[in-house]
mmCIF file of C-alpha atoms in Angstrom:
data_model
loop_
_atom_site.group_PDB
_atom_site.id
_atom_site.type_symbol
_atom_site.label_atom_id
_atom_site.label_comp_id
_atom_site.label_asym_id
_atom_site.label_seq_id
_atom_site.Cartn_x
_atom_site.Cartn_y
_atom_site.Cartn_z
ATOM 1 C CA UNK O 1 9.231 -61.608 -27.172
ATOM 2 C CA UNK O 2 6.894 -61.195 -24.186
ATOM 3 C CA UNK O 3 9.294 -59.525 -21.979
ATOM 4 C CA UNK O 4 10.612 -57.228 -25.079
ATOM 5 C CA UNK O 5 6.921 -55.920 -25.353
ATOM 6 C CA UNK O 6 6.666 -55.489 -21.714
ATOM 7 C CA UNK O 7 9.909 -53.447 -21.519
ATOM 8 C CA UNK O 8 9.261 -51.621 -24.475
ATOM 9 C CA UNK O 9 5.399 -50.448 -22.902
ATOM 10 C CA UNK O 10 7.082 -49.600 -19.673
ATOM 11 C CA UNK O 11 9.211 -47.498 -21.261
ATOM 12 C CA UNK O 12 7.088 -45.761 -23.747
ATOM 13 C CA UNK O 13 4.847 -45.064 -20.456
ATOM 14 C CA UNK O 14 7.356 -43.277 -18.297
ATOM 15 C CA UNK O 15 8.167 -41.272 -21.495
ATOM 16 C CA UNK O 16 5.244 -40.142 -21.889
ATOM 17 C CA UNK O 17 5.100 -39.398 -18.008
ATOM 18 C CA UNK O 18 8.310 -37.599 -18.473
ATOM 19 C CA UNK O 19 7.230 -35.374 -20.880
ATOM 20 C CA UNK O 20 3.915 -34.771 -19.328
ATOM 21 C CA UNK O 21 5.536 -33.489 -16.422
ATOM 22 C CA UNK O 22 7.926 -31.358 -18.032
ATOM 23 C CA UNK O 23 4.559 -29.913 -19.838
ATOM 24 C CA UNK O 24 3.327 -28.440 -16.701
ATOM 25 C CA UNK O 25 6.498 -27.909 -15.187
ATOM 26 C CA UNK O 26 6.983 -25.536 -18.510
ATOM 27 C CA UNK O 27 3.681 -24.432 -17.613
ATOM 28 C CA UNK O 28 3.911 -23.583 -14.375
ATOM 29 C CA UNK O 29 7.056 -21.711 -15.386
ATOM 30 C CA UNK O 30 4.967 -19.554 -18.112
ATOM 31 C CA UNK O 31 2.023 -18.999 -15.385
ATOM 32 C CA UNK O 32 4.855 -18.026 -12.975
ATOM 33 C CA UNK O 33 6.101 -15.199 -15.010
ATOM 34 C CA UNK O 34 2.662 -13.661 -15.912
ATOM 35 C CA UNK O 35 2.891 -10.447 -14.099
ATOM 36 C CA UNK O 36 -0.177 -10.056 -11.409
ATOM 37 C CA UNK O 37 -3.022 -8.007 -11.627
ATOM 38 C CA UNK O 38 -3.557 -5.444 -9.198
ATOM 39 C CA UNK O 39 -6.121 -7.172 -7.814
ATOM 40 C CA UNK O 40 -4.265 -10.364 -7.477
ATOM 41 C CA UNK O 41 -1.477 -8.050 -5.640
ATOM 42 C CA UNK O 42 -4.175 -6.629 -3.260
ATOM 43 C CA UNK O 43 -5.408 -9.855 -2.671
ATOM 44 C CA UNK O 44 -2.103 -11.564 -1.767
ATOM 45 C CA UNK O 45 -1.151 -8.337 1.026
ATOM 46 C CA UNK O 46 -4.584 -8.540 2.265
ATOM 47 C CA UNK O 47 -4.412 -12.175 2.799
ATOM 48 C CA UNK O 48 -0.934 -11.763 4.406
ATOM 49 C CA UNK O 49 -2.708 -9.738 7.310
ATOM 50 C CA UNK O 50 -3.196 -10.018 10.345
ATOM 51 C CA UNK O 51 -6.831 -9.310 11.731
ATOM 52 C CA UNK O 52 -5.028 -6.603 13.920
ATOM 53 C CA UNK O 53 -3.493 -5.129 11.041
ATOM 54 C CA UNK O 54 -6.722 -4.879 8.802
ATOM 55 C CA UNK O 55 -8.339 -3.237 11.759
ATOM 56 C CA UNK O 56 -5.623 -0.815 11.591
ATOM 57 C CA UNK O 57 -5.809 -0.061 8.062
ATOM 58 C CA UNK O 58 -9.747 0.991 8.645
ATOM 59 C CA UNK O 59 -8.699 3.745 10.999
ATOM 60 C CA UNK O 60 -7.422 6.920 10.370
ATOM 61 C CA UNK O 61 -6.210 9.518 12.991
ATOM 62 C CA UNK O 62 -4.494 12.695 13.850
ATOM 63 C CA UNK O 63 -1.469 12.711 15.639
ATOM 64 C CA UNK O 64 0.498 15.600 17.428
ATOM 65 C CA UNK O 65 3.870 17.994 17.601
ATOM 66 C CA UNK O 66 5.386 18.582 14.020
ATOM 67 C CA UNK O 67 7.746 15.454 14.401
ATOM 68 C CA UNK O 68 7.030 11.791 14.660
ATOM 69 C CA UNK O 69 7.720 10.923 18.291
ATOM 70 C CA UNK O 70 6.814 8.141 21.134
ATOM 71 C CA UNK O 71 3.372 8.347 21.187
ATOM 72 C CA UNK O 72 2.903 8.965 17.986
ATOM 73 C CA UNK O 73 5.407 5.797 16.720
ATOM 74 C CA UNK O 74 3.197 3.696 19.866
ATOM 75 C CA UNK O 75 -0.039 4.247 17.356
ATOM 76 C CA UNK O 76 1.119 3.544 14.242
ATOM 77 C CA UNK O 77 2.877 0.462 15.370
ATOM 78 C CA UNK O 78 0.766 -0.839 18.568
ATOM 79 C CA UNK O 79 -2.537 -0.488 16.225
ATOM 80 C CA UNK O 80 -1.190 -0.561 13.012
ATOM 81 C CA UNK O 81 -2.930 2.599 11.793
ATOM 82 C CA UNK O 82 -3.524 2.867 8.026
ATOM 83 C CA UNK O 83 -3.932 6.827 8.209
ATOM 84 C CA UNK O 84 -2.622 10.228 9.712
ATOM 85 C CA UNK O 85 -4.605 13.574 9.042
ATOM 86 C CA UNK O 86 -2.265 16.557 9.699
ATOM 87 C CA UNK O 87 -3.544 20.061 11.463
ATOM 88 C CA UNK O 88 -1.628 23.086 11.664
ATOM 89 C CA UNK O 89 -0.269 21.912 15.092
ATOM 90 C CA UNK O 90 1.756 19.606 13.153
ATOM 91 C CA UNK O 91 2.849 22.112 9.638
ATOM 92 C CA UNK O 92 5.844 24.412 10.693
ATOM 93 C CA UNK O 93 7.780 23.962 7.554
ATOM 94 C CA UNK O 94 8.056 23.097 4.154
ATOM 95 C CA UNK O 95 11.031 20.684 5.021
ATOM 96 C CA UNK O 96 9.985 20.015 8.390
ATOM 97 C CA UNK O 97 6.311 18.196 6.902
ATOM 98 C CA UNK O 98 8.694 16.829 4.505
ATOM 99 C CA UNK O 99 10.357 14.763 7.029
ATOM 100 C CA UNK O 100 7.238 14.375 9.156
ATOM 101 C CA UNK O 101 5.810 12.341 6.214
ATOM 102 C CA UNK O 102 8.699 10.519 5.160
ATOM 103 C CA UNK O 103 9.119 9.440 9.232
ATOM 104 C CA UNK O 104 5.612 8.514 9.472
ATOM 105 C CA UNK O 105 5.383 6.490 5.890
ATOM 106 C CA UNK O 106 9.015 4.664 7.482
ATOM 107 C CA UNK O 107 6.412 3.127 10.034
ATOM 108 C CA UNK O 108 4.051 1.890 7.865
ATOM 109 C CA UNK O 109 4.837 -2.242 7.462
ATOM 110 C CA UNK O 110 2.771 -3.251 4.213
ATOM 111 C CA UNK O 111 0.832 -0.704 2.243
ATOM 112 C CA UNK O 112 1.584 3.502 2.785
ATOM 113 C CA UNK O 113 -0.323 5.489 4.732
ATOM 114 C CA UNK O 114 -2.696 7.778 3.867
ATOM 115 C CA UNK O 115 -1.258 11.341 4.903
ATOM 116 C CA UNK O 116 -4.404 13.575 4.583
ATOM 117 C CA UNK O 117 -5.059 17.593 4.843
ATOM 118 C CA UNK O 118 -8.094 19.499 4.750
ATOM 119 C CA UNK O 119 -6.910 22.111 1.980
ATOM 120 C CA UNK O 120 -10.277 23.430 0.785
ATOM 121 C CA UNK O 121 -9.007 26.874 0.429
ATOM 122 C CA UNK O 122 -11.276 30.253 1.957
ATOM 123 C CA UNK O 123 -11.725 29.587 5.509
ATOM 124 C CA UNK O 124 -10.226 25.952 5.936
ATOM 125 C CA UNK O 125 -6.496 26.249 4.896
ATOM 126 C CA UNK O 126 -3.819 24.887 6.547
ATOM 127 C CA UNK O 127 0.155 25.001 6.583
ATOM 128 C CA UNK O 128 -0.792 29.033 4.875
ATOM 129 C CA UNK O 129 2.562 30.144 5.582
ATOM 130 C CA UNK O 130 4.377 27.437 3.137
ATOM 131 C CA UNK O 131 0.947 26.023 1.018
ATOM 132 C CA UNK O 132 -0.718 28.940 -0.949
ATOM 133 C CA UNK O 133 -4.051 28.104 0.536
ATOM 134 C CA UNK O 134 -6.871 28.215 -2.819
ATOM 135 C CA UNK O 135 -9.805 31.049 -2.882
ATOM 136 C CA UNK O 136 -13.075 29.798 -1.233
ATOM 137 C CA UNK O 137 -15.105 27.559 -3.136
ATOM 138 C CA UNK O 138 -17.917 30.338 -2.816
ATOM 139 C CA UNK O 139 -15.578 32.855 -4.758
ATOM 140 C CA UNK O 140 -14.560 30.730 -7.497
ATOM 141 C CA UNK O 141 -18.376 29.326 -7.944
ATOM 142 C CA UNK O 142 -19.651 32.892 -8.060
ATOM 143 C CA UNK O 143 -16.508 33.942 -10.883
ATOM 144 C CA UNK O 144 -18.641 31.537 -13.043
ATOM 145 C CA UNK O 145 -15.200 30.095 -14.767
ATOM 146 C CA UNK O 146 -14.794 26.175 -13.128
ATOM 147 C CA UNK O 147 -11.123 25.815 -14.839
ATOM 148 C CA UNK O 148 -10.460 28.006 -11.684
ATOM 149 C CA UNK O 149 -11.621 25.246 -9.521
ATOM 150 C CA UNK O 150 -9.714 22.598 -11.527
ATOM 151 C CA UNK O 151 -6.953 24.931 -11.560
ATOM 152 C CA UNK O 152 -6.427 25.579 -7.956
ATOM 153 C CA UNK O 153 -7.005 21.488 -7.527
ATOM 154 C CA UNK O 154 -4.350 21.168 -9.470
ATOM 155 C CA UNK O 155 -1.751 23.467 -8.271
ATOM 156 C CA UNK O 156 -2.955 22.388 -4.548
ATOM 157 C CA UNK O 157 -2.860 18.616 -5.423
ATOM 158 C CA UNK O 158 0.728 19.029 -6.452
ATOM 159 C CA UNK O 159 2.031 21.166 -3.737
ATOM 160 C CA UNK O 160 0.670 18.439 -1.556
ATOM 161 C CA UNK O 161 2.243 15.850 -3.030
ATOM 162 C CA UNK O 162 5.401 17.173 -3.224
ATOM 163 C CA UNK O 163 5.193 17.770 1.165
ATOM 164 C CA UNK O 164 4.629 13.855 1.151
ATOM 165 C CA UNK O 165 0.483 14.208 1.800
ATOM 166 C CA UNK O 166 -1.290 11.838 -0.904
ATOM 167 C CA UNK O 167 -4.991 12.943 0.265
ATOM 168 C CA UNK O 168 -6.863 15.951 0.138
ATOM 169 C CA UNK O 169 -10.397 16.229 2.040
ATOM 170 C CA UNK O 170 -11.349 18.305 -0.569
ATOM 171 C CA UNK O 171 -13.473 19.158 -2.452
ATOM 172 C CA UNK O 172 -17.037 19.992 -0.736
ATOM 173 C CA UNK O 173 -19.622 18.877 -2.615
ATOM 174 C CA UNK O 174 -22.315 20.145 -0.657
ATOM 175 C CA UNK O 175 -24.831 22.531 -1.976
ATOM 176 C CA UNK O 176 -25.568 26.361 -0.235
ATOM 177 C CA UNK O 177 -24.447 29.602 0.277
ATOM 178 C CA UNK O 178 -21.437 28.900 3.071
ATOM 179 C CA UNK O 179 -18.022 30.194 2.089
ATOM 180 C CA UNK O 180 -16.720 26.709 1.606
ATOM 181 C CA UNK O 181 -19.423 25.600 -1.234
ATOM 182 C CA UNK O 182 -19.419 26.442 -4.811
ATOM 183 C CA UNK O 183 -23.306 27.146 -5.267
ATOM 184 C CA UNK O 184 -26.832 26.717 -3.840
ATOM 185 C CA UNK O 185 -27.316 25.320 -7.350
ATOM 186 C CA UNK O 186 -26.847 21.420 -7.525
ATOM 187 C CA UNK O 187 -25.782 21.622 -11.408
ATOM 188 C CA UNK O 188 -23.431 24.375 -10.746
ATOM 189 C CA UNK O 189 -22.103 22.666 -7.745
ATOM 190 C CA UNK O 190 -21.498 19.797 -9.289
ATOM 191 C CA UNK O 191 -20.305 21.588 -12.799
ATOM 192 C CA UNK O 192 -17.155 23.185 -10.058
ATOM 193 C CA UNK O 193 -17.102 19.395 -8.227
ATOM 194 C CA UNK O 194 -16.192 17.893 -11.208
ATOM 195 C CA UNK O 195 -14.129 20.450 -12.557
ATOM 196 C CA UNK O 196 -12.141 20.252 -9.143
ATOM 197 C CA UNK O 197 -12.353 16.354 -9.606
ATOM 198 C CA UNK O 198 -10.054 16.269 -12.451
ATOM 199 C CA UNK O 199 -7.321 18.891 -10.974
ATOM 200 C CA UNK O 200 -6.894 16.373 -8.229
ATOM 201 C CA UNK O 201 -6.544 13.505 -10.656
ATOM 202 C CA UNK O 202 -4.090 15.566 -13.181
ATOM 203 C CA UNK O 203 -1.559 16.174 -9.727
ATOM 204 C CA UNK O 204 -3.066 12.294 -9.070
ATOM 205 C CA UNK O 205 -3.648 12.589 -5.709
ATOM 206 C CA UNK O 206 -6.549 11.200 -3.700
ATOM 207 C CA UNK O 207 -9.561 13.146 -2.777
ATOM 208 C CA UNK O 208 -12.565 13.349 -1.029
ATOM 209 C CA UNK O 209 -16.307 14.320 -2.034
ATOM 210 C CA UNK O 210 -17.985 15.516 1.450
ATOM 211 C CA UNK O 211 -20.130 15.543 3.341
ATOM 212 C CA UNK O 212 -22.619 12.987 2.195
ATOM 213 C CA UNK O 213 -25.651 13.114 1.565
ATOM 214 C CA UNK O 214 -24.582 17.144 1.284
ATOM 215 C CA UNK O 215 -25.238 19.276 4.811
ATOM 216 C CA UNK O 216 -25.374 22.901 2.135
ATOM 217 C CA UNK O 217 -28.938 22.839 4.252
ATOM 218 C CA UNK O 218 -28.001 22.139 8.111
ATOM 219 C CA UNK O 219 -28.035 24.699 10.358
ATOM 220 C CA UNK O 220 -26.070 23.485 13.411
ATOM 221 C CA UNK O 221 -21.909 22.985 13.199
ATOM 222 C CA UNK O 222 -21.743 19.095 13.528
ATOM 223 C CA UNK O 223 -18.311 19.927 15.415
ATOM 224 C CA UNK O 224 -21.259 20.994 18.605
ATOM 225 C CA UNK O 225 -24.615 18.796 18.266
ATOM 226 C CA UNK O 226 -26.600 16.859 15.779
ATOM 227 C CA UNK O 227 -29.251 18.310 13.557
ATOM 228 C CA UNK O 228 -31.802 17.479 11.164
ATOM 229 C CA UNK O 229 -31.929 18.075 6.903
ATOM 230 C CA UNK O 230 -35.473 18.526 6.787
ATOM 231 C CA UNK O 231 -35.654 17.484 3.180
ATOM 232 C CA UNK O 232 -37.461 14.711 1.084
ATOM 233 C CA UNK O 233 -35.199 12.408 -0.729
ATOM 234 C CA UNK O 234 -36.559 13.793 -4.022
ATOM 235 C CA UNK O 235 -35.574 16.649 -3.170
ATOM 236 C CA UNK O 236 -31.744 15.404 -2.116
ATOM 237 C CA UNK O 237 -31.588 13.593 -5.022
ATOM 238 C CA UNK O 238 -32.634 16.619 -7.177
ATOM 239 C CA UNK O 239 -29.962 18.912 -5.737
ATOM 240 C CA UNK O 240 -28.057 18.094 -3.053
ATOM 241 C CA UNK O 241 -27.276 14.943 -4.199
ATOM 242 C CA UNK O 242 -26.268 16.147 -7.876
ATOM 243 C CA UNK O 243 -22.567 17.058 -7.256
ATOM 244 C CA UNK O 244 -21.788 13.158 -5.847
ATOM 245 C CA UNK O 245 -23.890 11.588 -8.247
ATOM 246 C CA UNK O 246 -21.789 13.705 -10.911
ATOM 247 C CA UNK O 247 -18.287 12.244 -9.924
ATOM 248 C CA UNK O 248 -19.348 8.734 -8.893
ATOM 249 C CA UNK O 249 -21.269 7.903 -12.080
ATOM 250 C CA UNK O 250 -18.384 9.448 -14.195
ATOM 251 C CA UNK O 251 -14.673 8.934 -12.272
ATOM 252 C CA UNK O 252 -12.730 6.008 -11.214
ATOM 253 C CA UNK O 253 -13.845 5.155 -7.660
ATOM 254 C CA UNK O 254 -9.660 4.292 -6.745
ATOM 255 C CA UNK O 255 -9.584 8.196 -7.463
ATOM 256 C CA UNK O 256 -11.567 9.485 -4.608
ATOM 257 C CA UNK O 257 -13.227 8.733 -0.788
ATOM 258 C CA UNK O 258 -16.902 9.971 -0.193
ATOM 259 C CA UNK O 259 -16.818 11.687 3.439
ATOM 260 C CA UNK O 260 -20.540 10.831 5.291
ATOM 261 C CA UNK O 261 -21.421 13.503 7.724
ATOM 262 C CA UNK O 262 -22.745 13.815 11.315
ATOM 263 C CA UNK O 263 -26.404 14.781 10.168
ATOM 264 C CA UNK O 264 -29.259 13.037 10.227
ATOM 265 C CA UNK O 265 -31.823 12.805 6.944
ATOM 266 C CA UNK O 266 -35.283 11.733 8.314
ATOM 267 C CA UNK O 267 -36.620 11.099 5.325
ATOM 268 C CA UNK O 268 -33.327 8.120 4.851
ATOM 269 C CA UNK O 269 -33.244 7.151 8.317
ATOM 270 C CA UNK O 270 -35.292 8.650 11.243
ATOM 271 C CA UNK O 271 -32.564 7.753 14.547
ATOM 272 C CA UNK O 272 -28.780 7.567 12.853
ATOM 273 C CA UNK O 273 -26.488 10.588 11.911
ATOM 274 C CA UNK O 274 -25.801 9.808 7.911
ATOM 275 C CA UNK O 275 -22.196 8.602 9.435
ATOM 276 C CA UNK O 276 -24.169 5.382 11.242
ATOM 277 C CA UNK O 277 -26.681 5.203 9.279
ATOM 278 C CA UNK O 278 -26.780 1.447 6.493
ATOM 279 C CA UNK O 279 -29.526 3.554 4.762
ATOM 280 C CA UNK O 280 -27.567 6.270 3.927
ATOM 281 C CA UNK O 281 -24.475 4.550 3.312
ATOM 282 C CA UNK O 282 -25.212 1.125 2.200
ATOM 283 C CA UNK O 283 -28.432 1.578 0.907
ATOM 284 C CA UNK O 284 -27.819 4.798 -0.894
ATOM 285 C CA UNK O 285 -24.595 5.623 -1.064
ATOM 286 C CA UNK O 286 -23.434 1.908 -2.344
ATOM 287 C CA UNK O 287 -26.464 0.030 -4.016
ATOM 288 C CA UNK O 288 -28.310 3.186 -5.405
ATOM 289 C CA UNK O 289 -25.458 5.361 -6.427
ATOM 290 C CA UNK O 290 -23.368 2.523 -7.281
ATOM 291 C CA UNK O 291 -20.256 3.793 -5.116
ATOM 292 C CA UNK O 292 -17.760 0.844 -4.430
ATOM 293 C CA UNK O 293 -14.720 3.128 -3.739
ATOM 294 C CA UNK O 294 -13.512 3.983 -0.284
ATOM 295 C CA UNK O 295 -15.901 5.968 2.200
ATOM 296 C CA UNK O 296 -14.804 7.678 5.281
ATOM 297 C CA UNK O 297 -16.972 8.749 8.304
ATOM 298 C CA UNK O 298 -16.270 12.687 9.465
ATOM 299 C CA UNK O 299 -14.238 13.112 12.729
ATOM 300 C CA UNK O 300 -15.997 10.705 15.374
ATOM 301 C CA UNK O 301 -15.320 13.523 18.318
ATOM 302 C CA UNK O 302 -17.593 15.759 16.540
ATOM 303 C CA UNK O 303 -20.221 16.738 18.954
ATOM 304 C CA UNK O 304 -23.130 15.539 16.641
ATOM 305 C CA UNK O 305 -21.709 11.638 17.487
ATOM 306 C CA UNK O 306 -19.516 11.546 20.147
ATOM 307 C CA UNK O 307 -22.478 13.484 22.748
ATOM 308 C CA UNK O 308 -24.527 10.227 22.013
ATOM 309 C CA UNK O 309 -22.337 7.421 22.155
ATOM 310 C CA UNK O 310 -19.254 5.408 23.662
ATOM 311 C CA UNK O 311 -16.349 5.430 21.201
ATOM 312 C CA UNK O 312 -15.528 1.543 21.479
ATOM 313 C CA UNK O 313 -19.211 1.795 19.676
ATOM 314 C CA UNK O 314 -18.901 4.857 17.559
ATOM 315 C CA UNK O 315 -16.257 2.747 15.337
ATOM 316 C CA UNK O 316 -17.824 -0.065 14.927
ATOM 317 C CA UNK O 317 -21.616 1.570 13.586
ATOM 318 C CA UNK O 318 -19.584 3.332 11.411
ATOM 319 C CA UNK O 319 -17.902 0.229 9.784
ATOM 320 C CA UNK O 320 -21.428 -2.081 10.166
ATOM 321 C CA UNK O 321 -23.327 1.047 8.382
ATOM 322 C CA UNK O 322 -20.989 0.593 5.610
ATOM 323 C CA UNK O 323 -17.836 2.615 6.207
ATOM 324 C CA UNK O 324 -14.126 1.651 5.537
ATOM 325 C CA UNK O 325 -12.522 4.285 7.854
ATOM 326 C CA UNK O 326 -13.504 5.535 10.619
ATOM 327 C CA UNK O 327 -11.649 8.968 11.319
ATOM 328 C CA UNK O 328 -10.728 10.021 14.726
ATOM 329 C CA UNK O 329 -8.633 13.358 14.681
ATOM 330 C CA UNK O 330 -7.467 14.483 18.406
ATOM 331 C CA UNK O 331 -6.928 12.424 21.503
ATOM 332 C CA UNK O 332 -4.932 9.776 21.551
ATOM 333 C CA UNK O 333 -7.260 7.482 24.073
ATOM 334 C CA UNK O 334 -10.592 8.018 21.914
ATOM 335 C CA UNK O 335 -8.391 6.866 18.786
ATOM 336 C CA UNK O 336 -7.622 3.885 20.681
ATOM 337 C CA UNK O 337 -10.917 3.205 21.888
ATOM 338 C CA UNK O 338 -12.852 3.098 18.497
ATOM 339 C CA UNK O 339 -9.483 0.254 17.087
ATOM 340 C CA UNK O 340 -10.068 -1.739 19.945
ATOM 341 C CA UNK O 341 -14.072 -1.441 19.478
ATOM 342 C CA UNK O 342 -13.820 -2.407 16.098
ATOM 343 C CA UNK O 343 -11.334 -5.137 16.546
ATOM 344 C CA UNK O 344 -12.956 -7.050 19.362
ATOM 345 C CA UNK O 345 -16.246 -7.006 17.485
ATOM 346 C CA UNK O 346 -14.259 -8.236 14.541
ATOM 347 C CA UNK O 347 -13.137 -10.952 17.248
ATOM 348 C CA UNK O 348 -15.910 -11.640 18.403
ATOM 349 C CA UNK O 349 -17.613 -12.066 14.437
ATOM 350 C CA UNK O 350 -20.039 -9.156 15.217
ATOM 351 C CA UNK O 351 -18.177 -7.685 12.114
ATOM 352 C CA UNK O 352 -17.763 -10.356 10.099
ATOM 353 C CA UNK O 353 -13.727 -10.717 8.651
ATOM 354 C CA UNK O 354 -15.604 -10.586 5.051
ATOM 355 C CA UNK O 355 -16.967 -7.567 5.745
ATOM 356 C CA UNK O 356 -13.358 -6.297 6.930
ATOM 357 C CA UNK O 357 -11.984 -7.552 4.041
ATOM 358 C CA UNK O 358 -13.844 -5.684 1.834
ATOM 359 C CA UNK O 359 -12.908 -2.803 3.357
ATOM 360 C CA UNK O 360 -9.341 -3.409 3.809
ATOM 361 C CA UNK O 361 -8.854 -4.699 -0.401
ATOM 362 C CA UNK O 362 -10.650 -1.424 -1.128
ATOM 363 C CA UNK O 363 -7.713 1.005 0.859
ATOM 364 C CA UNK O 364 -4.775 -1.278 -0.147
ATOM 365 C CA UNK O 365 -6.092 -0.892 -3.873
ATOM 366 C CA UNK O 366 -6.358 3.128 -3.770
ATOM 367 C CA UNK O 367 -2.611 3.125 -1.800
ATOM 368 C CA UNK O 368 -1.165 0.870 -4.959
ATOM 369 C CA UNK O 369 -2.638 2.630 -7.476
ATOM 370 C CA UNK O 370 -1.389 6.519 -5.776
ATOM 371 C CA UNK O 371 1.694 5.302 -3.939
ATOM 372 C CA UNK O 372 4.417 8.143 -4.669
#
């Protein structure tokens, strides 16, 4: 009788083993087919990087001749670049930038690039002969009708997309009287910003608010030296600020990058150009505005940077004041310098890989949620 028990126990165990393990075998299956979240995705692709390859994804540069070709290819693939900004010395064609971008995106190895224009319309148009290039911003501010500037967004977003180009640094949200701005008024500014906002979210392509903190008051071309904003930051806040504050506080941050300029606001930080400068980017820009979306230095071979530093340095104060991309548009050598700045301080845990992480989730979640 004994033994009967003991057999009868030892089987009622592994039963009940049995069926516990086909419990969370059934389980795991059920967990298994629960689709991801996009942040689980971007998670998982980051995590499948290489430091090299996140290092990559944080530059973005401009490449040469109006087909993909060795040195171009070299770039992409040697440094893993996350980004191309076309010029007109690469826009012949319709078809030919067609094939440009569908050549370049065949290099990219995990996430799309980012294929970005500057299509503000007025005086900085490119590709005019095959890309209607918009009115200035100054002419459609001063027609006092902003569906013009959401319009033109529109009908510019989707011409772009349809020539393979997913990013638009457009529009400028800086406040004065220059062609390119829509008013010396911060509320109308940012009335047209916003307007312009949703034209490029309708065509749903990416684009970017610049030049932060707003340069509508400088009076030197950043593409020469550095200058000053001689302005208090109640008064930045009270007007040039307005047109940011207006999309970040009421749009989808995966929607649009925030371009920092090349001038310096004493009254935010005394020494560094708004591009290297935590204060201006971290400190205002992130934790007072509340910005956690992509931001994007201007060109690092401007004059108002490049006259006052090395480039294996430029990168990586742009990335330790809080940017995710540092943009470098011409020369082939500088482009290299400022990946290989930021990756050996990466290396060498100057940059910490959290802080690259961040960075890198933040570009391979705009590219998911816009890829074409």
């Amino acid at each position: 009788m004994g033994i009967c028990r003991r057999f009868f126990a030892l089987t009622l165990v592994m039963l009940l083993m049995l069926l516990s393990g086909c419990g969370k075998g059934a389980e795991a299956d059920e967990n298994a087919k629960k689709p991801q979240t996009l942040d689980d995705q971007v998670d998982a692709i980051v995590a499948g990087m290489s430091l090299p390859e996140k290092v990559g994804q944080m530059v973005m540069i401009g490449v040469h001749g109006t087909e993909i070709n060795d040195d171009s290819r070299f770039m992409l693939n040697q440094y893993h670049i996350g980004g191309v900004i076309f010029f007109d010395r690469n826009l012949q064609s319709a078809e030919q930038t067609k094939k440009l971008t569908a050549d370049l995106q065949a290099q990219a190895a995990k996430v799309p690039l980012f294929i970005a224009i500057d299509e503000e319309g007025g005086p900085v148009a490119r590709g005019k002969g095959f890309i209607e290039p918009p009115p200035s911003a100054q002419s459609i501010g001063q027609s006092g009708d902003n569906t013009q500037a959401e319009a033109w967004a529109q009908k510019t977003g989707n011409r772009l997309k349809e020539l393979g180009i997913n990013v638009n640094f457009a529009p400028v949200a800086d406040v004065g009287n220059n062609p390119r701005e829509y008013s010396a008024d911060g509320q109308t500014a940012a009335k047209f910003v916003a307007a312009a906002a949703q034209g490029y979210e309708s065509a749903h392509v990416i684009y970017a608010l610049k030049h932060f903190p707003g340069i509508g008051r400088g009076q030197v071309d950043s593409h020469i030296d550095r200058s000053e904003i001689p302005a208090t930051k109640d008064e930045l806040m009270a007007q040039d600020l307005l047109p940011f504050k207006e999309i970040i506080a009421n749009h989808s941050p995966e929607n649009f990058m925030v371009m920092v300029s090349h001038l310096v606001y004493p009254a935010l930080d005394k020494e560094h150009t708004a591009s290297l400068s935590a204060a201006v980017q971290t400190k205002l820009l992130r934790q007072e505005l509340g910005f956690n979306g992509v931001i994007i230095t201007d060109s690092l071979e401007m004059g108002a940077v490049s006259k006052y530093g090395d480039f294996r340095e430029l990168g990586v104060q742009a990335i330790q004041a809080g940017a995710d991309i540092a943009l470098v548009c011409h020369e082939y050598p500088r482009q290299t310098a400022v990946y290989l700045g930021i990756l050996e301080a990466a290396e060498k845990g100057v940059i910490s890989e959290e802080r690259i992480n961040q960075s890198v989730k933040r570009i391979v979640k705009m590219k998911l949620l816009h890829r074409q």
